[in-house]
mmCIF file of C-alpha atoms and ligand atoms in Angstrom:
data_model
loop_
_atom_site.group_PDB
_atom_site.id
_atom_site.type_symbol
_atom_site.label_atom_id
_atom_site.label_comp_id
_atom_site.label_asym_id
_atom_site.label_seq_id
_atom_site.Cartn_x
_atom_site.Cartn_y
_atom_site.Cartn_z
ATOM 1 C CA MET N 1 0.000 0.000 0.000
ATOM 2 C CA THR N 2 1.365 3.451 -0.916
ATOM 3 C CA ASP N 3 1.397 6.559 1.298
ATOM 4 C CA ASP N 4 -1.454 7.913 -0.854
ATOM 5 C CA ASP N 5 -3.525 4.800 -0.096
ATOM 6 C CA LYS N 6 -2.837 5.229 3.624
ATOM 7 C CA ALA N 7 -3.967 8.863 3.462
ATOM 8 C CA ILE N 8 -7.171 7.749 1.709
ATOM 9 C CA ALA N 9 -7.804 5.089 4.392
ATOM 10 C CA GLN N 10 -7.320 7.737 7.091
ATOM 11 C CA ALA N 11 -9.741 10.105 5.345
ATOM 12 C CA ILE N 12 -12.321 7.314 5.007
ATOM 13 C CA HIS N 13 -11.917 6.413 8.651
ATOM 14 C CA GLY N 14 -12.375 10.072 9.611
ATOM 15 C CA ILE N 15 -15.678 10.125 7.706
ATOM 16 C CA LEU N 16 -16.777 6.924 9.480
ATOM 17 C CA ARG N 17 -15.940 8.398 12.902
ATOM 18 C CA GLU N 18 -18.022 11.447 12.057
ATOM 19 C CA ALA N 19 -20.934 9.514 10.541
ATOM 20 C CA TYR N 20 -21.432 6.794 13.158
ATOM 21 C CA LEU N 21 -21.928 6.825 16.906
ATOM 22 C CA HIS N 22 -20.153 3.463 17.027
ATOM 23 C CA VAL N 23 -17.623 3.239 14.191
ATOM 24 C CA PRO N 24 -18.127 -0.063 12.379
ATOM 25 C CA TRP N 25 -14.475 -0.462 11.304
ATOM 26 C CA THR N 26 -11.121 0.358 12.938
ATOM 27 C CA LEU N 27 -8.482 2.163 10.883
ATOM 28 C CA ASP N 28 -6.598 -1.148 10.479
ATOM 29 C CA GLN N 29 -9.758 -2.901 9.262
ATOM 30 C CA THR N 30 -10.305 -0.061 6.791
ATOM 31 C CA PHE N 31 -6.716 -0.444 5.509
ATOM 32 C CA SER N 32 -7.010 -4.177 5.104
ATOM 33 C CA ASP N 33 -10.467 -4.016 3.496
ATOM 34 C CA MET N 34 -9.124 -1.576 0.883
ATOM 35 C CA CYS N 35 -6.268 -3.996 0.097
ATOM 36 C CA ARG N 36 -8.488 -6.999 -0.605
ATOM 37 C CA LYS N 37 -8.697 -8.162 -4.194
ATOM 38 C CA ASP N 38 -12.498 -8.432 -4.120
ATOM 39 C CA THR N 39 -13.181 -4.885 -2.873
ATOM 40 C CA VAL N 40 -13.662 -1.702 -4.874
ATOM 41 C CA TYR N 41 -13.892 1.769 -3.320
ATOM 42 C CA TYR N 42 -15.610 4.680 -5.075
ATOM 43 C CA LEU N 43 -14.425 8.053 -3.797
ATOM 44 C CA ALA N 44 -15.845 11.573 -3.926
ATOM 45 C CA SER N 45 -13.398 14.462 -3.411
ATOM 46 C CA ASP N 46 -13.716 18.207 -2.974
ATOM 47 C CA ASP N 47 -11.855 20.765 -5.092
ATOM 48 C CA GLN N 48 -8.791 20.409 -2.813
ATOM 49 C CA ASN N 49 -8.745 16.683 -3.551
ATOM 50 C CA GLN N 50 -9.842 15.782 -0.014
ATOM 51 C CA VAL N 51 -12.011 12.673 0.229
ATOM 52 C CA VAL N 52 -15.510 13.734 1.356
ATOM 53 C CA GLY N 53 -17.440 10.537 0.701
ATOM 54 C CA PHE N 54 -16.935 6.914 -0.192
ATOM 55 C CA LEU N 55 -18.810 3.822 -1.224
ATOM 56 C CA ALA N 56 -17.225 0.422 -0.506
ATOM 57 C CA THR N 57 -18.161 -2.767 -2.324
ATOM 58 C CA THR N 58 -17.190 -6.386 -2.397
ATOM 59 C CA SER N 59 -18.093 -8.724 -5.231
ATOM 60 C CA VAL N 60 -18.295 -12.361 -6.217
ATOM 61 C CA MET N 61 -18.850 -12.858 -9.950
ATOM 62 C CA ASP N 62 -21.724 -10.521 -10.911
ATOM 63 C CA GLU N 63 -23.047 -10.141 -7.344
ATOM 64 C CA ILE N 64 -21.938 -6.880 -5.779
ATOM 65 C CA GLU N 65 -22.474 -6.003 -2.135
ATOM 66 C CA ILE N 66 -22.342 -2.456 -0.822
ATOM 67 C CA THR N 67 -20.481 -2.818 2.476
ATOM 68 C CA ASN N 68 -20.440 0.862 3.393
ATOM 69 C CA LEU N 69 -21.461 4.276 2.148
ATOM 70 C CA ALA N 70 -20.822 7.506 4.044
ATOM 71 C CA VAL N 71 -20.439 11.201 3.337
ATOM 72 C CA ALA N 72 -18.708 13.788 5.573
ATOM 73 C CA LYS N 73 -21.310 15.811 7.494
ATOM 74 C CA ALA N 74 -20.402 19.123 5.824
ATOM 75 C CA TYR N 75 -21.070 17.580 2.412
ATOM 76 C CA GLN N 76 -24.309 15.719 3.162
ATOM 77 C CA SER N 77 -27.597 16.511 1.361
ATOM 78 C CA GLN N 78 -25.698 17.798 -1.684
ATOM 79 C CA GLY N 79 -26.058 14.733 -3.883
ATOM 80 C CA VAL N 80 -22.658 13.157 -3.095
ATOM 81 C CA ALA N 81 -24.014 9.714 -2.135
ATOM 82 C CA SER N 82 -26.372 9.779 -5.133
ATOM 83 C CA LEU N 83 -23.402 10.388 -7.435
ATOM 84 C CA LEU N 84 -21.358 7.571 -5.889
ATOM 85 C CA LEU N 85 -24.306 5.189 -6.256
ATOM 86 C CA LYS N 86 -24.897 6.257 -9.842
ATOM 87 C CA GLN N 87 -21.285 5.441 -10.661
ATOM 88 C CA LEU N 88 -21.566 1.995 -9.078
ATOM 89 C CA LEU N 89 -24.915 1.203 -10.704
ATOM 90 C CA SER N 90 -23.569 1.940 -14.186
ATOM 91 C CA HIS N 91 -21.973 -1.528 -13.907
ATOM 92 C CA ASP N 92 -23.882 -4.713 -14.703
ATOM 93 C CA GLY N 93 -24.829 -7.065 -11.910
ATOM 94 C CA THR N 94 -27.096 -7.704 -8.970
ATOM 95 C CA PHE N 95 -26.482 -5.368 -6.035
ATOM 96 C CA PHE N 96 -27.061 -6.185 -2.360
ATOM 97 C CA LEU N 97 -26.872 -4.236 0.880
ATOM 98 C CA GLU N 98 -28.125 -4.118 4.437
ATOM 99 C CA VAL N 99 -29.260 -1.025 6.270
ATOM 100 C CA ARG N 100 -30.487 -0.180 9.771
ATOM 101 C CA ALA N 101 -34.292 -0.129 9.863
ATOM 102 C CA SER N 102 -34.265 3.407 11.343
ATOM 103 C CA ASN N 103 -31.918 4.866 8.696
ATOM 104 C CA GLN N 104 -34.651 6.576 6.673
ATOM 105 C CA THR N 105 -32.200 8.758 4.720
ATOM 106 C CA ALA N 106 -30.240 5.761 3.425
ATOM 107 C CA ARG N 107 -33.376 3.665 2.810
ATOM 108 C CA HIS N 108 -34.908 6.500 0.772
ATOM 109 C CA LEU N 109 -31.699 6.869 -1.224
ATOM 110 C CA TYR N 110 -31.540 3.133 -1.998
ATOM 111 C CA GLU N 111 -35.236 2.867 -2.896
ATOM 112 C CA LYS N 112 -34.903 5.849 -5.210
ATOM 113 C CA ASN N 113 -32.083 3.983 -6.936
ATOM 114 C CA GLY N 114 -34.045 0.816 -7.608
ATOM 115 C CA PHE N 115 -33.295 -1.274 -4.485
ATOM 116 C CA ASP N 116 -36.139 -3.336 -3.032
ATOM 117 C CA PRO N 117 -36.290 -4.772 0.504
ATOM 118 C CA TYR N 118 -36.368 -8.599 0.494
ATOM 119 C CA PHE N 119 -35.622 -9.730 4.057
ATOM 120 C CA ILE N 120 -35.510 -8.450 7.633
ATOM 121 C CA ARG N 121 -32.680 -9.771 9.820
ATOM 122 C CA GLN N 122 -33.916 -9.451 13.417
ATOM 123 C CA ASP N 123 -31.641 -7.654 15.912
ATOM 124 C CA TYR N 124 -28.738 -7.798 13.487
ATOM 125 C CA TYR N 125 -27.109 -4.531 14.615
ATOM 126 C CA GLN N 126 -25.786 -3.731 18.083
ATOM 127 C CA ASN N 127 -25.376 -0.346 19.840
ATOM 128 C CA PRO N 128 -28.278 0.143 19.558
ATOM 129 C CA LYS N 129 -29.762 -3.270 18.816
ATOM 130 C CA GLU N 130 -31.827 -3.016 15.655
ATOM 131 C CA ASN N 131 -33.145 -4.990 12.692
ATOM 132 C CA ALA N 132 -31.319 -4.942 9.376
ATOM 133 C CA ILE N 133 -33.310 -4.465 6.183
ATOM 134 C CA LEU N 134 -31.729 -6.457 3.367
ATOM 135 C CA MET N 135 -32.192 -4.863 -0.038
ATOM 136 C CA LYS N 136 -31.276 -5.828 -3.571
ATOM 137 C CA ARG N 137 -31.340 -4.362 -7.049
ATOM 138 C CA GLU N 138 -31.652 -6.823 -9.891
ATOM 139 C CA PRO N 139 -30.579 -6.117 -13.479
HETATM 140 C C1 LIG B 1 -26.893 8.176 3.935
HETATM 141 C C2 LIG B 1 -25.859 9.175 3.379
HETATM 142 C C3 LIG B 1 -24.694 8.386 2.794
HETATM 143 C C4 LIG B 1 -26.525 10.037 2.296
HETATM 144 O O1 LIG B 1 -25.519 10.858 1.737
HETATM 145 P P1 LIG B 1 -25.846 12.262 1.031
HETATM 146 O O2 LIG B 1 -24.678 12.616 0.185
HETATM 147 O O3 LIG B 1 -26.264 13.237 2.065
HETATM 148 O O4 LIG B 1 -27.105 11.869 0.138
HETATM 149 P P2 LIG B 1 -27.681 12.710 -1.100
HETATM 150 O O5 LIG B 1 -27.387 14.172 -0.905
HETATM 151 O O6 LIG B 1 -27.229 12.064 -2.350
HETATM 152 O O7 LIG B 1 -29.237 12.522 -0.883
HETATM 153 C C5 LIG B 1 -29.858 11.296 -1.145
HETATM 154 C C6 LIG B 1 -31.268 11.308 -0.622
HETATM 155 O O8 LIG B 1 -31.222 11.260 0.783
HETATM 156 C C7 LIG B 1 -32.159 12.208 1.326
HETATM 157 N N1 LIG B 1 -31.512 12.995 2.334
HETATM 158 C C8 LIG B 1 -30.273 13.523 2.308
HETATM 159 N N2 LIG B 1 -30.027 14.150 3.472
HETATM 160 C C9 LIG B 1 -31.157 14.024 4.217
HETATM 161 C C10 LIG B 1 -31.544 14.441 5.519
HETATM 162 N N3 LIG B 1 -30.712 15.153 6.288
HETATM 163 N N4 LIG B 1 -32.772 14.121 5.966
HETATM 164 C C11 LIG B 1 -33.627 13.404 5.206
HETATM 165 N N5 LIG B 1 -33.314 12.961 3.958
HETATM 166 C C12 LIG B 1 -32.111 13.285 3.490
HETATM 167 C C13 LIG B 1 -32.571 13.141 0.276
HETATM 168 O O9 LIG B 1 -33.978 13.119 0.321
HETATM 169 C C14 LIG B 1 -32.033 12.573 -1.008
HETATM 170 O O10 LIG B 1 -33.102 12.161 -1.783
HETATM 171 P P3 LIG B 1 -33.746 13.215 -2.841
HETATM 172 O O11 LIG B 1 -32.699 13.361 -3.906
HETATM 173 O O12 LIG B 1 -34.967 12.483 -3.290
HETATM 174 O O13 LIG B 1 -34.008 14.458 -2.115
HETATM 175 C C15 LIG B 1 -25.357 10.145 4.504
HETATM 176 O O14 LIG B 1 -26.459 10.698 5.166
HETATM 177 C C16 LIG B 1 -24.441 9.491 5.532
HETATM 178 O O15 LIG B 1 -23.208 9.449 5.364
HETATM 179 N N6 LIG B 1 -25.036 8.955 6.608
HETATM 180 C C17 LIG B 1 -24.262 8.292 7.657
HETATM 181 C C18 LIG B 1 -23.757 6.920 7.202
HETATM 182 C C19 LIG B 1 -24.884 6.023 6.728
HETATM 183 O O16 LIG B 1 -25.941 5.966 7.323
HETATM 184 N N7 LIG B 1 -24.624 5.263 5.632
HETATM 185 C C20 LIG B 1 -25.545 4.314 5.062
HETATM 186 C C21 LIG B 1 -25.195 2.950 5.522
HETATM 187 S S1 LIG B 1 -26.277 1.714 4.825
#
């Protein structure tokens, strides 16, 4: 991993710390996830080339899972996540994700982009305990 990659991982981790009460990944986990062969990260930057949002995916064949999507607070509600999703969805495949039941912003964003709920995983999340809504978008 280059110094540039490390700086990107740190920026992503900073966005996660800001976005979540309980950060889902440590900095080391973020580094190692970025290095995996089956992951792809889509980045959004500001005009100073600072990362302000990211979308992380992992894929097996033509099945692509969104493992995380977050935008820095100062850049939210400006269409950044919509742009990242649009970039991802220009690829062929079936897309999967899971989202906290209470995360209305994210659920609205995914529904608007063609994702449908197909399963509820009871008490999947901790801190606070909450159901996960599993969603997918078929070709
Ligand atoms: C969910 C998240 C990624 C959306 O990013 P964003 O760049 O603000 O999203 P966009 O500006 O592209 O807006 C997408 C939709 O979300 C809705 N939205 C955005 N901010 C909102 C807010 N504060 N309240 C309610 N809805 C909101 C908008 O209605 C918009 O839909 P519209 O185009 O029909 O108006 C961002 O809020 C975030 O980082 N949240 C914390 C991390 C998270 O929950 N990630 C999802 C994990 S599954």
